[in-house]
Coordinates of C-alpha atoms in Angstrom, one line a residue:
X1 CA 0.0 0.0 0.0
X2 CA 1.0 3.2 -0.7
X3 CA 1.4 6.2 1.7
X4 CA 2.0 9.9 0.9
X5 CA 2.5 12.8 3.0
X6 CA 0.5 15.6 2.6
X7 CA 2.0 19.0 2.7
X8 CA 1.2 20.2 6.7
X9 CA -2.0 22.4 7.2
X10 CA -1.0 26.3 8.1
X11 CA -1.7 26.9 11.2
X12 CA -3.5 30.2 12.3
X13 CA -0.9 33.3 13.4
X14 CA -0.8 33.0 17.8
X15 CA -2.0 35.6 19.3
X16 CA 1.2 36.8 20.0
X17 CA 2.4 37.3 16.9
X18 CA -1.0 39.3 15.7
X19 CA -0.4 41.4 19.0
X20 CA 2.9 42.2 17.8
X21 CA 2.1 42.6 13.9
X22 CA -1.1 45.3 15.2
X23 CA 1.5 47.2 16.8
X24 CA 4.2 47.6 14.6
X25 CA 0.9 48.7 12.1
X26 CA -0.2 51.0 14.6
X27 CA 3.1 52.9 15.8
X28 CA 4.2 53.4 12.2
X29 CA 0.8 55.3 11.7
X30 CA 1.4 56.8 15.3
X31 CA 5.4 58.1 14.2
X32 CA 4.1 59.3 11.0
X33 CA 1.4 61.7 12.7
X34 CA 4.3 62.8 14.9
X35 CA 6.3 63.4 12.0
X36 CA 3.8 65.4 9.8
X37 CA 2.6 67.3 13.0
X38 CA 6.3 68.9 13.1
X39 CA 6.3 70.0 9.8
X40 CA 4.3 73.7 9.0
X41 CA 1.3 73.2 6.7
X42 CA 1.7 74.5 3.0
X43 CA -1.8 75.5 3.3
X44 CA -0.8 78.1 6.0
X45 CA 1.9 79.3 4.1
X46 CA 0.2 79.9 1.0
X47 CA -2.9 81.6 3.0
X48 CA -0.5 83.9 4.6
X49 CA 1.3 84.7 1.3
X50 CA -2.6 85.6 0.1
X51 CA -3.4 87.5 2.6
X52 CA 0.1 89.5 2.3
X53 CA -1.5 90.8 -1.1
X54 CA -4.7 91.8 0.0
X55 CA -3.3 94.0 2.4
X56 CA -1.1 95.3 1.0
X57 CA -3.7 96.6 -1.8
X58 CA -6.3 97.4 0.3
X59 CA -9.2 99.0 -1.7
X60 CA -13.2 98.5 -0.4
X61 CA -14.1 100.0 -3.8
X62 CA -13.1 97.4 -5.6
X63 CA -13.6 93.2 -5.7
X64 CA -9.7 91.6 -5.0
X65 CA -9.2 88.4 -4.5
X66 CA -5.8 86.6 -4.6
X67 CA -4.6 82.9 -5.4
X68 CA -1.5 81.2 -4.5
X69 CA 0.3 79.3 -7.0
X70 CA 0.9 75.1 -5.5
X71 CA 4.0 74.9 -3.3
X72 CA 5.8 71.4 -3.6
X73 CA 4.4 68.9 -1.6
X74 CA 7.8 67.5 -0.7
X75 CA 8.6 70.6 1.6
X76 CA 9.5 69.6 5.2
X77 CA 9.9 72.9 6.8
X78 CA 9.4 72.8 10.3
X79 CA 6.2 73.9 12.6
X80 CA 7.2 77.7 13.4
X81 CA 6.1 78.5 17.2
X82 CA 5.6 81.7 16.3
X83 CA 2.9 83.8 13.5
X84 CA 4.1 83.6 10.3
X85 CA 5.8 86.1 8.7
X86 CA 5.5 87.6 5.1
X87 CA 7.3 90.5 3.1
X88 CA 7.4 92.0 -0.3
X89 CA 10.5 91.4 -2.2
X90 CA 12.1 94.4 -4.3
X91 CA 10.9 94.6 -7.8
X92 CA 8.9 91.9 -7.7
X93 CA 5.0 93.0 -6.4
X94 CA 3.8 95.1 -9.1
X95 CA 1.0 94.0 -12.0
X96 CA -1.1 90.6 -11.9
X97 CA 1.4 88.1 -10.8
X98 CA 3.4 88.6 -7.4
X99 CA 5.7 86.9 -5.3
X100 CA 5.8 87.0 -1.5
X101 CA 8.1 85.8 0.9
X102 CA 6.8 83.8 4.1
X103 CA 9.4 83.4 6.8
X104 CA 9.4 81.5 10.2
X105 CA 11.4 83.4 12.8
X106 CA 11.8 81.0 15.5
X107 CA 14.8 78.7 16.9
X108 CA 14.6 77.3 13.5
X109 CA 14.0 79.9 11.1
X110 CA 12.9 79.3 7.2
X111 CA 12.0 81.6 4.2
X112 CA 10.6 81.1 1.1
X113 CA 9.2 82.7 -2.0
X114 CA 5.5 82.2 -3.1
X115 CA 4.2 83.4 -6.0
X116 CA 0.5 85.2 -5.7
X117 CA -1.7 85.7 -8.7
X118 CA -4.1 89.1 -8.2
X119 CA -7.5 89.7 -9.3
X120 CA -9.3 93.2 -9.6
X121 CA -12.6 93.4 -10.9
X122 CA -13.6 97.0 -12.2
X123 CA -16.0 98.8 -13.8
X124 CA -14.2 100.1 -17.1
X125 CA -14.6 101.9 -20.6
X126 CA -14.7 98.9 -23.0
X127 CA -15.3 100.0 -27.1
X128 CA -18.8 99.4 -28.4
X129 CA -18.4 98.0 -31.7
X130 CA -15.3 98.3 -34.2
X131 CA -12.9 101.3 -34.1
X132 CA -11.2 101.9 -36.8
X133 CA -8.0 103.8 -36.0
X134 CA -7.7 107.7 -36.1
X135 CA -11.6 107.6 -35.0
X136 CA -12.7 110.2 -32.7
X137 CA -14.2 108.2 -29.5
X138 CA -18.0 109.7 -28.8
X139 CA -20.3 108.9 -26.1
X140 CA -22.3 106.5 -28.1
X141 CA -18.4 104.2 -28.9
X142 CA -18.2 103.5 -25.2
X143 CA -20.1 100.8 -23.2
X144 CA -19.2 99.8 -19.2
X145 CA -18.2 96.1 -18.3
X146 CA -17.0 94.6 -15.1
X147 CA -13.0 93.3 -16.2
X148 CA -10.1 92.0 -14.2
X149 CA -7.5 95.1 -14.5
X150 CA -4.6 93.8 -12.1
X151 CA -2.3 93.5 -14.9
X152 CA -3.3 96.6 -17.0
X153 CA -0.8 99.0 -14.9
X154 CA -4.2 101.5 -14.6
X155 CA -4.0 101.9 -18.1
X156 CA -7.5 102.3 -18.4
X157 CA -10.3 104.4 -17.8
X158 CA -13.5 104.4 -15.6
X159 CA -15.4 107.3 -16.8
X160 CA -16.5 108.6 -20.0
X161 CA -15.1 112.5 -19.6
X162 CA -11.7 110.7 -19.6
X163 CA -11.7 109.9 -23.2
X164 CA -14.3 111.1 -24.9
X165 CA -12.4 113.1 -28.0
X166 CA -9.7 111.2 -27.7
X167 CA -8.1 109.8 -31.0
X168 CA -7.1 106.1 -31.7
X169 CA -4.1 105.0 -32.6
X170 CA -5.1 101.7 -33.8
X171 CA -8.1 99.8 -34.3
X172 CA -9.7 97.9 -32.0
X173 CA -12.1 95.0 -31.6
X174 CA -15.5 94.9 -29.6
X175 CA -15.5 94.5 -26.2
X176 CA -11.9 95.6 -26.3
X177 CA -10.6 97.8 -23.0
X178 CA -10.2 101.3 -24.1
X179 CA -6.4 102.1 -22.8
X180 CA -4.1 105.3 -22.2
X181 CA -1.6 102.9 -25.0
X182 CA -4.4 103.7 -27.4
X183 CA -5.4 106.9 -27.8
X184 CA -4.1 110.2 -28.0
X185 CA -5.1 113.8 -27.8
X186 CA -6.4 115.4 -31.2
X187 CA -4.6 118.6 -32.0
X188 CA -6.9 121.4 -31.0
X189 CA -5.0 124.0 -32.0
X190 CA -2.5 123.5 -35.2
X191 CA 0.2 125.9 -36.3
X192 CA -0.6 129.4 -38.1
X193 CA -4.1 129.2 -36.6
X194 CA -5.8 132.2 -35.3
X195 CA -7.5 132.2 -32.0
X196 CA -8.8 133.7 -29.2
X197 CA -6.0 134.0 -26.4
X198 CA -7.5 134.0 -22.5
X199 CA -5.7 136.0 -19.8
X200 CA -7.7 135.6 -17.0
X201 CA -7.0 136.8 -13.0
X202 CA -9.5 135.7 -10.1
X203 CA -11.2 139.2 -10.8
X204 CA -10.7 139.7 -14.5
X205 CA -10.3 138.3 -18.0
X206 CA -9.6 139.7 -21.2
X207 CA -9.8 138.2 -24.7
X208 CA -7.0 138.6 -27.4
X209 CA -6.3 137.5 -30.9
X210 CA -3.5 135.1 -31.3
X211 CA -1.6 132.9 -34.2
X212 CA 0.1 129.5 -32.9
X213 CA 3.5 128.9 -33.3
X214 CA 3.2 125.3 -33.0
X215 CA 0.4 122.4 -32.9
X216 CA -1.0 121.6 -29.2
X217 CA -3.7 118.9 -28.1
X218 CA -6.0 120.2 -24.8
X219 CA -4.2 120.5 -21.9
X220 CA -0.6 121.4 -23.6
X221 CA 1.4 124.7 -23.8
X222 CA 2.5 125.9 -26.8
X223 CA 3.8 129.7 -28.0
X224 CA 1.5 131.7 -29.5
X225 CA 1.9 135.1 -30.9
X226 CA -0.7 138.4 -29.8
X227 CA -1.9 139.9 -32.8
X228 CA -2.0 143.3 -31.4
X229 CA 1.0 143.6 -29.6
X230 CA 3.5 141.3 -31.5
X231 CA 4.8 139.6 -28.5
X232 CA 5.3 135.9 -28.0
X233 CA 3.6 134.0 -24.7
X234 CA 3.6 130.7 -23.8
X235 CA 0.2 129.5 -23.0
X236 CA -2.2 126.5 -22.7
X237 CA -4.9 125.0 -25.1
X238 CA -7.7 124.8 -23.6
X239 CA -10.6 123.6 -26.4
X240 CA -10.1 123.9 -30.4
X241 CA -8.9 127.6 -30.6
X242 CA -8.8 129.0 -27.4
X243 CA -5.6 128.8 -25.4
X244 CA -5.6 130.3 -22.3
X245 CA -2.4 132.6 -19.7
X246 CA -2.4 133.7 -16.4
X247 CA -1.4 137.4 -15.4

C-alpha cells in the first residue's frame, strides 16, 4: 500500500504574533502623525502669502481676491512656534502676478518665495463696436463692463469724460478695454491758426487774438503770438482755438 504525506496544514498566526504585527501597524501610523505634526502646513503658508497681497492693496471700492500658485508637496519645513511672517520682495510685487516671501522666525527659522496671482474686478470703458483707427471716441463708442484690471498698470479708464475726443491710434475689436496705449489727444490748435487767447485773473479776463506757433492737443502749452501787440507767450490750449495765460 502506498502512503503519501501531505503537505502540513497552516496553522492560524498565535495571538502573539498578531499582538505584535497590530503594533508595529499602529506605531508606524502613530510616528508618522508625529512626524507630519512637526512640519508647518503649505496651506498656512500659502494663506499667509494671500493675505500678504490683500493688504497690501487694500481698496473696499473694488472686488480683490488673490490665489497662490501650489507649493511642492515634498517641503519639510518645520512647525514655526511663532505667526508667520510675510514681506514684499524688491521689484517683484507690481502688476497681476506677485511673489511674496513667508518666513518662520523661531529657533529654526525658514523663508521662502511664493508666488500670488491678483485679481481686480472693475468697472471700465470697453469700445462698443469696431474702431477703426484715427476715429474720434463719442459717447455712443463706449459701453461699461465689469474686467479683471490687475495686470493693466491702470492703463484704463472708468469714466466717460476721460476719453471722450480722444483719437485712436489703432483699431480695436469689440468689447476691447479702451487704454491710455491707445489713444491720444487730437490737435486742438494746429500751427498758423488764429484764436482767441485768454488771460484771466481771479477778478478779471480779457480776450485777445493770437496765431500758434506750433500744434497743441488740450491741456498742452504751446507759443502763440498776440496779434495786437507782436509779442510771443507761452500759454495753454484749452478747447479747439482758445488757449488760455495767467497774469
Amino acid at each position: 500500500m502506498k502512503s503519501y504525506i501531505g503537505k502540513p496544514r497552516k496553522q492560524p498566526l498565535s495571538l502573539a504574533f498578531r499582538f505584535v504585527a497590530w503594533t508595529a501597524i499602529w506605531l508606524t501610523h502613530a510616528v508618522f502623525a508625529v512626524s507630519a505634526a512637526e512640519f508647518q502646513s503649505l496651506e498656512s503658508i500659502r494663506s499667509a502669502a494671500e493675505q500678504h497681497v490683500l493688504e497690501l492693496l487694500n481698496n473696499p471700492g473694488n472686488e480683490m481676491s488673490a490665489s497662490a500658485g501650489s507649493l511642492d508637496q515634498r517641503l519639510r519645513l518645520s512647525d514655526c512656534t511663532q505667526p508667520l511672517e510675510t514681506f514684499s520682495p524688491p521689484g517683484r510685487s507690481s502688476g497681476a502676478r506677485r511673489t511674496v516671501g513667508v518666513r518662520c522666525t523661531d529657533e529654526s527659522p525658514w523663508s521662502l518665495y511664493v508666488p500670488v496671482t491678483l485679481s481686480i474686478d472693475k468697472r471700465v470703458a470697453v469700445a462698443s463696436g469696431v474702431l477703426s483707427r484715427g476715429h474720434i471716441l463719442t459717447k455712443d463708442d463706449i459701453l461699461f463692463d465689469q474686467r479683471d484690471v490687475a495686470g493693466l498698470h491702470h492703463s484704463y479708464f472708468t469714466e466717460t469724460d476721460q476719453i471722450i475726443g480722444q483719437k485712436l491710434k489703432r483699431t480695436i475689436k469689440s468689447g476691447d478695454i479702451l487704454s491710455a496705449r491707445q489713444l491720444v489727444a487730437p490737435q486742438a490748435v494746429k500751427l498758423g491758426d488764429t484764436g482767441v487767447i485768454l488771460a484771466k485773473s481771479d477778478t478779471i479776463q480779457i480776450h485777445m487774438s493770437g496765431k500758434a506757433k506750433e500744434n497743441g492737443a488740450v491741456g498742452e502749452r504751446i507759443t502763440v503770438t498776440n496779434s495786437s501787440s507782436g509779442k510771443e507767450v507761452e500759454a495753454t490750449v484749452i478747447e479747439p482755438g482758445i488757449v488760455t495765460v495767467a497774469f
